[in-house]
C-alpha cells in the first residue's frame, strides 16, 4: 500500500505514548478536536493521560465536555481555555469542582476568541481582529484578548492572539497511511483549523483507506497530509462520543461517568475513591483499545451504537 | 379550530417562539436547543416555509426528531450544507435575524449568565459551563430567552456575570456600549415576558393556562410589572399541535417532564 | 422540485440584465470567481457588458486573464485590483495597452492583499493582518495596504482592508434552485471566500440538480444557499475557460482573441475595428447563450472540449 | 550510464532543478510552471520519493503530462487534497522549503520584476502581468529562478520594479529588510548561475553544452563573474532522460522550441 520511499505516517497504538511525550511537554498546550459529544479524540485523550504528562493547558473547539472532564478528574490539567464545558443536559462535575476549588485556572473565553486564535495561527499572523464583542463580561476577563484600533478607520475594536497548540489530537472516520484525513461526518467543526494551527498533529481514524481512494475524491479530503504528523488506526477511537455516520454517542456511558464524578465532587473519600476506580478501569488499566472496548460493553454495545448511527 | 388543553409547558414554549419567526428570516440556536429547534421546524411547517436555519455550522437541517443537543450529526439529520467554525466566525460578526439563548441566571434586563454564581469569575462559588457564542446576542437583530425553569434563582434582578448581554442596565448603558439588538421575549414554563421599551426591563406579557400572575410573580426574583388584566398565553390549535407532535417531535421529547 | 413557499433563486437568463443593473451600480466593484482559465463566469461577464454598466472596478481571485481583458477591450473598466493578469503563455493585450495608455488605473496588488481583503470581509472585520511582505515594491504602491503595529507584540506588520464587492459573479458545475452550489472541479480557488465577502452573488451553473441530491452529499456543497442571491442555468457558461470535469479550456478561442487584441494594441483603426467586430460577434450580438455557443463552433466544438475534459 | 546529447534546453533546466530538491521537502510553483513541475515530478521518480508538492492549493498532484499552466484541474490531474486561497494565505506566511519563480526581468541580485519596464508603475512604458504570490520569495527557505530566455533584456543589472525580492541590493539591504530566504540558482536555457555568498550577486556556475562562457556573458546584462574554468552543466544520463520523457513529459512539451 505504501509507495517506495514515501514516508508512512501510520503509527502503531503502542507508539502513541512515546509520540505524545515527544510532542507535548509537561505543562504544554493541548488542543482537542470535535465538539461536545462528536468526533472527540477519546482514545488519544486516554493515551495522553497514560503518558503521565501533567499541568496541561487545554484548548478545544468552542464546545467541550466529557473528554476534558475526564482529564481534569485524572489530575492532568492546570489551565483551561475552553468556551463552553458541558455535557449538554448536565454540567461537567470535575471541571466545575476543580474551578470552584481553584485547582485549575479556568480562563474565561468564548467561541470567537478561541476560533480567532486558531484562525490567526493557521493564517500565520500573530492575531485576529474581532469586532463582535459588546456588553459581555467575558471580554473583561479573557487573557487571549486585547483592545486595538483599526489601522484604516481608527475605530476601536479587539484582537485575539494566535493560538499555537504544542499538540493537537483529532479523531476522524477515515485516513490514509500518509496522513490524508477524510471526515465522513457532516460536522467537522474546527478540526481543519486546529490542524493548521498546531505545531504537531496526531489523528486517530476509524478506518484506514487506500491513497487511491483519497485521490479519487480529493475535494473530500478534510485535512491534507502536510498538516498531519501521525495517523493511528483506532476503530471506535471516539467512544463514548460519536463518530457519525459510523457509530453514535454512548449517552449511558457518559451519564454513568457524570453520576460518579458528581458524587465525587460533592462527597467524601469513598466517592472520590469511586471516581479514581472509574478512571483506573477506563483509562489506566486497559492496555489496548480492544481491552478498553471490552470494558465498556464489547462488541454487542458497539453494534448497538453502530445501529443507532445507521438509523439516523 | 379546537384548542387542545393537554399541551405541555415545553410544547407551549416552542409554539410561542414559532409564532415569532417570520418567513425569509435566517437564524439558529446554540447548544441545548430542543425547544428552539422545535420552534423553527414548526414555523417552517406553518407560516414560514422559507425560514433559513443557518449560522451554527449547518444550513437548513432536516432532523427527523428532536434531541436535547443541537450541534451534532445526530440532532441535525441531513442538511443542505455543512459549515465550520470558520464560517461561524463571519456569521457571528454579521449577526442573524434571530437567535435563542438560555441561561443559568437571567436578569430583569435580559442579561444572561452562564459563568458563575457567587464569588468572582476567578474564585467562583458555583462555576457554570460558560458559553460558546456570546456575539449573536448583540450582533443579531433580536434574540429569545428560553428557560427550562422559572424560579427566583434563575430570574434574578441582576446577574452576577454577564455572559451574553441583554439590555445591560437599561437604555443608557446600551447606548454607551453600542448595543442595538437585544432580547425580544423571555419564554419560561410558566409565562411569556417582553421588555418595556422605556426601561428595557422585563414585564409580564401572558401567563400560561396552568399558572397565575401570582405564581409567576412569586417565582420571579425581581418586580414584574403587568397590565391589570394579564392575558392567558394562547395554546396551539389542534392542527398545529398535531404538526408539532407528528412531524417535529414524534418521540415526544417536549412531552417529557 | 420547489418546496411550497420556499423562495426559488433560480432566475432565467433573460432576467440577468435587470439583476446585474440592480446589484451593480455604475462604477461599482465587481468580483470574478475562478482562476486564470478555469471556472471563470464568462457568460455572466458578457451579461455585465451587455448591461451597459461602465467605469467598473474589477477584483478577482489572484489570477485573471481572458475575462478581464475582454471587459477592458469593451471599455467597461476604470480600475483593476488584479494580482496577476495573464493568458499564461502570453500577456493580456487589452489590459497591457489600457494600462500603458493610462486608460485604466491598474492598481498594484498581490495575492495576499486581495485574499486578505476577501477574508476580512468574509470574517466581518475591517482588515486582515499580513506578515509576509518584505522587500517587494508591490506593497509600496498597494492601495489596499497600510502599516500597523501588532497589538500584542508591538512588532510592525501590515494590514489589508476588507473588500466588499457590490456584486460577485461565479461559475460552478452544479447548483440547486435555492442557490446551494457544488463545484465538481478539484480547484475552487477563492470562490467561497468571494461569495462570503460580496454584497450580492450571482452564480451560473452548468447543471441544476435536485435539492435532495444536495442534501445527500451536504459536505460537498461548496457555497451554501445563504450566500447566493441568484443562480442561473447556463450550460457551458464558463466557455472559453474550462469547467472541469465537464469541459476543458478552449485554448484556440482564447488564442484567436489574443491575436486580434494584440494587433489592436499595436495597430491602427483597422485593427481596432477588427477587435470591435470580435466583441460584437462574441459579446453583444448573440441574444442567447445558444446563439453564442453556435458562434464559437456549436455542438461539435463543445463535444471536443467535453471529450478533452473526460480524457484527463 | 551513457550520456544523452540530444537533451533540449528546457529538459536540462528541469533536470538541473530536480537535483536541487531533497527528499521530504515541500514546495510548489506558481503559474507558467512546466519546467518546475517536470523538476518536481522527476525528483520524485529519482532521489526524492517523499517530495511533497503543496502550497499552491493542491496537495501532491499526479499530472499525466505537462502543461504550460499549473493552476487548473487539467494541468494538475488528480491530487490528494484540494486547498483554496484560504490555506494558501497561511502557507504564504509559513513559507515552503522551495519555490520557483520566473521573471520578465531578473537582476544581478536575483530580484524579479513582473510589473513594468520603463516609466513608473503608475505610468509604465511596458506593463507586465504582475504576480499573484510575492511572499514565497522571502518566506520560503529558498527559491529557484527559471527563465524561458537568456538575454540582456531579461537579465539586467537592476530591475525597474521589485515584484518578488531576491537579495535586494545585497547583504546590507537584506538585513535591513529582514530577508532571510532568497534565490539559490538561476537556471536559463544557456547556463546555471548561483550567488556569491559575500556579495549575493549572481555568478556563473556552469554552462550548458550548447553554449559558451562568451555567449552567456554576451547575453547577460550585467557583469557575470566566473571561475577560470567553468564546468559544463552535466546532462542527465539516459535512464533519467527516459524517465523524464516517458513518465513526466510523454507529449514532449519540453522538447518543443
mmCIF file with all atom_site columns, C-alpha atoms in Angstrom, chain C residues 187-303:
data_model
loop_
_atom_site.group_PDB
_atom_site.id
_atom_site.type_symbol
_atom_site.label_atom_id
_atom_site.label_alt_id
_atom_site.label_comp_id
_atom_site.label_asym_id
_atom_site.label_entity_id
_atom_site.label_seq_id
_atom_site.pdbx_PDB_ins_code
_atom_site.Cartn_x
_atom_site.Cartn_y
_atom_site.Cartn_z
_atom_site.occupancy
_atom_site.B_iso_or_equiv
_atom_site.pdbx_formal_charge
_atom_site.auth_seq_id
_atom_site.auth_comp_id
_atom_site.auth_asym_id
_atom_site.auth_atom_id
_atom_site.pdbx_PDB_model_num
ATOM 1   C CA . UNK C 1 187 ? -9.861  23.562 -7.692  1.00 0.00 ? 187 UNK C CA 1
ATOM 2   C CA . UNK C 1 188 ? -12.297 26.123 -6.304  1.00 0.00 ? 188 UNK C CA 1
ATOM 3   C CA . UNK C 1 189 ? -9.759  28.881 -5.596  1.00 0.00 ? 189 UNK C CA 1
ATOM 4   C CA . UNK C 1 190 ? -11.397 31.815 -3.778  1.00 0.00 ? 190 UNK C CA 1
ATOM 5   C CA . UNK C 1 191 ? -14.996 31.242 -4.878  1.00 0.00 ? 191 UNK C CA 1
ATOM 6   C CA . UNK C 1 192 ? -16.376 30.512 -1.414  1.00 0.00 ? 192 UNK C CA 1
ATOM 7   C CA . UNK C 1 193 ? -14.483 33.391 0.155   1.00 0.00 ? 193 UNK C CA 1
ATOM 8   C CA . UNK C 1 194 ? -15.679 35.800 -2.543  1.00 0.00 ? 194 UNK C CA 1
ATOM 9   C CA . UNK C 1 195 ? -19.277 34.653 -2.047  1.00 0.00 ? 195 UNK C CA 1
ATOM 10  C CA . UNK C 1 196 ? -18.958 35.332 1.676   1.00 0.00 ? 196 UNK C CA 1
ATOM 11  C CA . UNK C 1 197 ? -17.351 38.737 1.058   1.00 0.00 ? 197 UNK C CA 1
ATOM 12  C CA . UNK C 1 198 ? -19.669 40.145 -1.606  1.00 0.00 ? 198 UNK C CA 1
ATOM 13  C CA . UNK C 1 199 ? -22.863 42.101 -1.059  1.00 0.00 ? 199 UNK C CA 1
ATOM 14  C CA . UNK C 1 200 ? -24.616 40.263 -3.912  1.00 0.00 ? 200 UNK C CA 1
ATOM 15  C CA . UNK C 1 201 ? -23.781 36.963 -5.584  1.00 0.00 ? 201 UNK C CA 1
ATOM 16  C CA . UNK C 1 202 ? -24.918 35.524 -8.917  1.00 0.00 ? 202 UNK C CA 1
ATOM 17  C CA . UNK C 1 203 ? -23.741 32.027 -9.819  1.00 0.00 ? 203 UNK C CA 1
ATOM 18  C CA . UNK C 1 204 ? -24.033 30.379 -13.215 1.00 0.00 ? 204 UNK C CA 1
ATOM 19  C CA . UNK C 1 205 ? -24.058 26.591 -13.208 1.00 0.00 ? 205 UNK C CA 1
ATOM 20  C CA . UNK C 1 206 ? -23.686 24.017 -15.918 1.00 0.00 ? 206 UNK C CA 1
ATOM 21  C CA . UNK C 1 207 ? -26.357 21.824 -14.332 1.00 0.00 ? 207 UNK C CA 1
ATOM 22  C CA . UNK C 1 208 ? -29.291 22.247 -11.996 1.00 0.00 ? 208 UNK C CA 1
ATOM 23  C CA . UNK C 1 209 ? -29.524 19.360 -9.525  1.00 0.00 ? 209 UNK C CA 1
ATOM 24  C CA . UNK C 1 210 ? -32.270 18.350 -7.156  1.00 0.00 ? 210 UNK C CA 1
ATOM 25  C CA . UNK C 1 211 ? -32.070 19.600 -3.574  1.00 0.00 ? 211 UNK C CA 1
ATOM 26  C CA . UNK C 1 212 ? -32.320 16.005 -2.345  1.00 0.00 ? 212 UNK C CA 1
ATOM 27  C CA . UNK C 1 213 ? -29.081 15.366 -4.190  1.00 0.00 ? 213 UNK C CA 1
ATOM 28  C CA . UNK C 1 214 ? -27.504 18.379 -2.460  1.00 0.00 ? 214 UNK C CA 1
ATOM 29  C CA . UNK C 1 215 ? -28.699 17.081 0.919   1.00 0.00 ? 215 UNK C CA 1
ATOM 30  C CA . UNK C 1 216 ? -27.400 13.586 0.221   1.00 0.00 ? 216 UNK C CA 1
ATOM 31  C CA . UNK C 1 217 ? -23.852 14.983 -0.127  1.00 0.00 ? 217 UNK C CA 1
ATOM 32  C CA . UNK C 1 218 ? -24.022 18.095 2.013   1.00 0.00 ? 218 UNK C CA 1
ATOM 33  C CA . UNK C 1 219 ? -20.307 18.217 2.831   1.00 0.00 ? 219 UNK C CA 1
ATOM 34  C CA . UNK C 1 220 ? -19.700 18.733 -0.896  1.00 0.00 ? 220 UNK C CA 1
ATOM 35  C CA . UNK C 1 221 ? -21.801 21.889 -1.062  1.00 0.00 ? 221 UNK C CA 1
ATOM 36  C CA . UNK C 1 222 ? -19.122 24.457 -1.795  1.00 0.00 ? 222 UNK C CA 1
ATOM 37  C CA . UNK C 1 223 ? -21.239 27.596 -1.373  1.00 0.00 ? 223 UNK C CA 1
ATOM 38  C CA . UNK C 1 224 ? -24.328 27.429 0.814   1.00 0.00 ? 224 UNK C CA 1
ATOM 39  C CA . UNK C 1 225 ? -27.585 28.998 -0.342  1.00 0.00 ? 225 UNK C CA 1
ATOM 40  C CA . UNK C 1 226 ? -27.452 31.740 2.277   1.00 0.00 ? 226 UNK C CA 1
ATOM 41  C CA . UNK C 1 227 ? -24.615 33.427 0.393   1.00 0.00 ? 227 UNK C CA 1
ATOM 42  C CA . UNK C 1 228 ? -26.288 33.284 -3.033  1.00 0.00 ? 228 UNK C CA 1
ATOM 43  C CA . UNK C 1 229 ? -28.785 35.774 -4.428  1.00 0.00 ? 229 UNK C CA 1
ATOM 44  C CA . UNK C 1 230 ? -29.412 34.186 -7.809  1.00 0.00 ? 230 UNK C CA 1
ATOM 45  C CA . UNK C 1 231 ? -28.484 31.005 -9.610  1.00 0.00 ? 231 UNK C CA 1
ATOM 46  C CA . UNK C 1 232 ? -28.814 30.698 -13.370 1.00 0.00 ? 232 UNK C CA 1
ATOM 47  C CA . UNK C 1 233 ? -28.623 27.600 -15.520 1.00 0.00 ? 233 UNK C CA 1
ATOM 48  C CA . UNK C 1 234 ? -26.042 28.351 -18.237 1.00 0.00 ? 234 UNK C CA 1
ATOM 49  C CA . UNK C 1 235 ? -24.516 25.140 -19.597 1.00 0.00 ? 235 UNK C CA 1
ATOM 50  C CA . UNK C 1 236 ? -21.052 25.869 -20.955 1.00 0.00 ? 236 UNK C CA 1
ATOM 51  C CA . UNK C 1 237 ? -21.295 29.213 -19.179 1.00 0.00 ? 237 UNK C CA 1
ATOM 52  C CA . UNK C 1 238 ? -17.557 29.217 -18.470 1.00 0.00 ? 238 UNK C CA 1
ATOM 53  C CA . UNK C 1 239 ? -16.536 28.928 -22.138 1.00 0.00 ? 239 UNK C CA 1
ATOM 54  C CA . UNK C 1 240 ? -13.841 29.561 -23.328 1.00 0.00 ? 240 UNK C CA 1
ATOM 55  C CA . UNK C 1 241 ? -12.451 28.865 -19.862 1.00 0.00 ? 241 UNK C CA 1
ATOM 56  C CA . UNK C 1 242 ? -12.753 25.343 -18.513 1.00 0.00 ? 242 UNK C CA 1
ATOM 57  C CA . UNK C 1 243 ? -15.352 23.834 -16.219 1.00 0.00 ? 243 UNK C CA 1
ATOM 58  C CA . UNK C 1 244 ? -13.781 20.581 -15.129 1.00 0.00 ? 244 UNK C CA 1
ATOM 59  C CA . UNK C 1 245 ? -14.642 17.740 -15.146 1.00 0.00 ? 245 UNK C CA 1
ATOM 60  C CA . UNK C 1 246 ? -17.332 18.738 -17.673 1.00 0.00 ? 246 UNK C CA 1
ATOM 61  C CA . UNK C 1 247 ? -15.431 20.593 -20.385 1.00 0.00 ? 247 UNK C CA 1
ATOM 62  C CA . UNK C 1 248 ? -11.890 21.763 -20.962 1.00 0.00 ? 248 UNK C CA 1
ATOM 63  C CA . UNK C 1 249 ? -10.328 25.090 -21.873 1.00 0.00 ? 249 UNK C CA 1
ATOM 64  C CA . UNK C 1 250 ? -10.855 26.357 -25.435 1.00 0.00 ? 250 UNK C CA 1
ATOM 65  C CA . UNK C 1 251 ? -7.254  27.469 -25.942 1.00 0.00 ? 251 UNK C CA 1
ATOM 66  C CA . UNK C 1 252 ? -7.841  28.136 -29.654 1.00 0.00 ? 252 UNK C CA 1
ATOM 67  C CA . UNK C 1 253 ? -10.636 30.582 -28.917 1.00 0.00 ? 253 UNK C CA 1
ATOM 68  C CA . UNK C 1 254 ? -8.515  32.431 -26.367 1.00 0.00 ? 254 UNK C CA 1
ATOM 69  C CA . UNK C 1 255 ? -5.525  32.493 -28.732 1.00 0.00 ? 255 UNK C CA 1
ATOM 70  C CA . UNK C 1 256 ? -7.641  33.843 -31.610 1.00 0.00 ? 256 UNK C CA 1
ATOM 71  C CA . UNK C 1 257 ? -8.916  36.642 -29.373 1.00 0.00 ? 257 UNK C CA 1
ATOM 72  C CA . UNK C 1 258 ? -5.415  37.397 -28.112 1.00 0.00 ? 258 UNK C CA 1
ATOM 73  C CA . UNK C 1 259 ? -4.055  37.727 -31.633 1.00 0.00 ? 259 UNK C CA 1
ATOM 74  C CA . UNK C 1 260 ? -6.797  40.186 -32.603 1.00 0.00 ? 260 UNK C CA 1
ATOM 75  C CA . UNK C 1 261 ? -6.477  42.142 -29.350 1.00 0.00 ? 261 UNK C CA 1
ATOM 76  C CA . UNK C 1 262 ? -2.697  42.269 -29.622 1.00 0.00 ? 262 UNK C CA 1
ATOM 77  C CA . UNK C 1 263 ? -2.972  43.568 -33.174 1.00 0.00 ? 263 UNK C CA 1
ATOM 78  C CA . UNK C 1 264 ? -5.403  46.229 -31.955 1.00 0.00 ? 264 UNK C CA 1
ATOM 79  C CA . UNK C 1 265 ? -2.979  47.232 -29.210 1.00 0.00 ? 265 UNK C CA 1
ATOM 80  C CA . UNK C 1 266 ? -0.162  47.744 -31.653 1.00 0.00 ? 266 UNK C CA 1
ATOM 81  C CA . UNK C 1 267 ? -2.116  48.734 -34.729 1.00 0.00 ? 267 UNK C CA 1
ATOM 82  C CA . UNK C 1 268 ? -4.337  51.374 -36.187 1.00 0.00 ? 268 UNK C CA 1
ATOM 83  C CA . UNK C 1 269 ? -8.002  51.887 -36.968 1.00 0.00 ? 269 UNK C CA 1
ATOM 84  C CA . UNK C 1 270 ? -8.350  48.681 -38.971 1.00 0.00 ? 270 UNK C CA 1
ATOM 85  C CA . UNK C 1 271 ? -7.012  46.530 -36.169 1.00 0.00 ? 271 UNK C CA 1
ATOM 86  C CA . UNK C 1 272 ? -9.154  48.271 -33.600 1.00 0.00 ? 272 UNK C CA 1
ATOM 87  C CA . UNK C 1 273 ? -12.182 47.775 -35.833 1.00 0.00 ? 273 UNK C CA 1
ATOM 88  C CA . UNK C 1 274 ? -11.365 44.065 -36.023 1.00 0.00 ? 274 UNK C CA 1
ATOM 89  C CA . UNK C 1 275 ? -11.353 43.871 -32.236 1.00 0.00 ? 275 UNK C CA 1
ATOM 90  C CA . UNK C 1 276 ? -14.635 45.779 -32.069 1.00 0.00 ? 276 UNK C CA 1
ATOM 91  C CA . UNK C 1 277 ? -16.058 43.324 -34.562 1.00 0.00 ? 277 UNK C CA 1
ATOM 92  C CA . UNK C 1 278 ? -14.846 40.385 -32.456 1.00 0.00 ? 278 UNK C CA 1
ATOM 93  C CA . UNK C 1 279 ? -16.504 41.878 -29.396 1.00 0.00 ? 279 UNK C CA 1
ATOM 94  C CA . UNK C 1 280 ? -19.703 42.489 -31.302 1.00 0.00 ? 280 UNK C CA 1
ATOM 95  C CA . UNK C 1 281 ? -19.878 38.963 -32.651 1.00 0.00 ? 281 UNK C CA 1
ATOM 96  C CA . UNK C 1 282 ? -18.996 37.254 -29.362 1.00 0.00 ? 282 UNK C CA 1
ATOM 97  C CA . UNK C 1 283 ? -20.434 39.532 -26.710 1.00 0.00 ? 283 UNK C CA 1
ATOM 98  C CA . UNK C 1 284 ? -23.099 41.896 -27.967 1.00 0.00 ? 284 UNK C CA 1
ATOM 99  C CA . UNK C 1 285 ? -24.728 40.217 -30.981 1.00 0.00 ? 285 UNK C CA 1
ATOM 100 C CA . UNK C 1 286 ? -25.618 36.800 -29.542 1.00 0.00 ? 286 UNK C CA 1
ATOM 101 C CA . UNK C 1 287 ? -29.034 37.193 -27.952 1.00 0.00 ? 287 UNK C CA 1
ATOM 102 C CA . UNK C 1 288 ? -28.959 33.911 -26.093 1.00 0.00 ? 288 UNK C CA 1
ATOM 103 C CA . UNK C 1 289 ? -26.348 31.526 -24.743 1.00 0.00 ? 289 UNK C CA 1
ATOM 104 C CA . UNK C 1 290 ? -27.315 29.167 -27.529 1.00 0.00 ? 290 UNK C CA 1
ATOM 105 C CA . UNK C 1 291 ? -26.590 31.870 -30.142 1.00 0.00 ? 291 UNK C CA 1
ATOM 106 C CA . UNK C 1 292 ? -23.194 32.390 -28.507 1.00 0.00 ? 292 UNK C CA 1
ATOM 107 C CA . UNK C 1 293 ? -22.386 28.692 -28.466 1.00 0.00 ? 293 UNK C CA 1
ATOM 108 C CA . UNK C 1 294 ? -23.285 28.446 -32.164 1.00 0.00 ? 294 UNK C CA 1
ATOM 109 C CA . UNK C 1 295 ? -20.923 31.345 -32.863 1.00 0.00 ? 295 UNK C CA 1
ATOM 110 C CA . UNK C 1 296 ? -17.947 29.690 -31.167 1.00 0.00 ? 296 UNK C CA 1
ATOM 111 C CA . UNK C 1 297 ? -18.346 26.432 -33.034 1.00 0.00 ? 297 UNK C CA 1
ATOM 112 C CA . UNK C 1 298 ? -21.583 24.864 -31.854 1.00 0.00 ? 298 UNK C CA 1
ATOM 113 C CA . UNK C 1 299 ? -22.163 21.338 -30.675 1.00 0.00 ? 299 UNK C CA 1
ATOM 114 C CA . UNK C 1 300 ? -19.186 19.778 -32.378 1.00 0.00 ? 300 UNK C CA 1
ATOM 115 C CA . UNK C 1 301 ? -16.710 22.171 -30.728 1.00 0.00 ? 301 UNK C CA 1
ATOM 116 C CA . UNK C 1 302 ? -18.394 21.737 -27.358 1.00 0.00 ? 302 UNK C CA 1
ATOM 117 C CA . UNK C 1 303 ? -18.226 17.964 -27.749 1.00 0.00 ? 303 UNK C CA 1
#
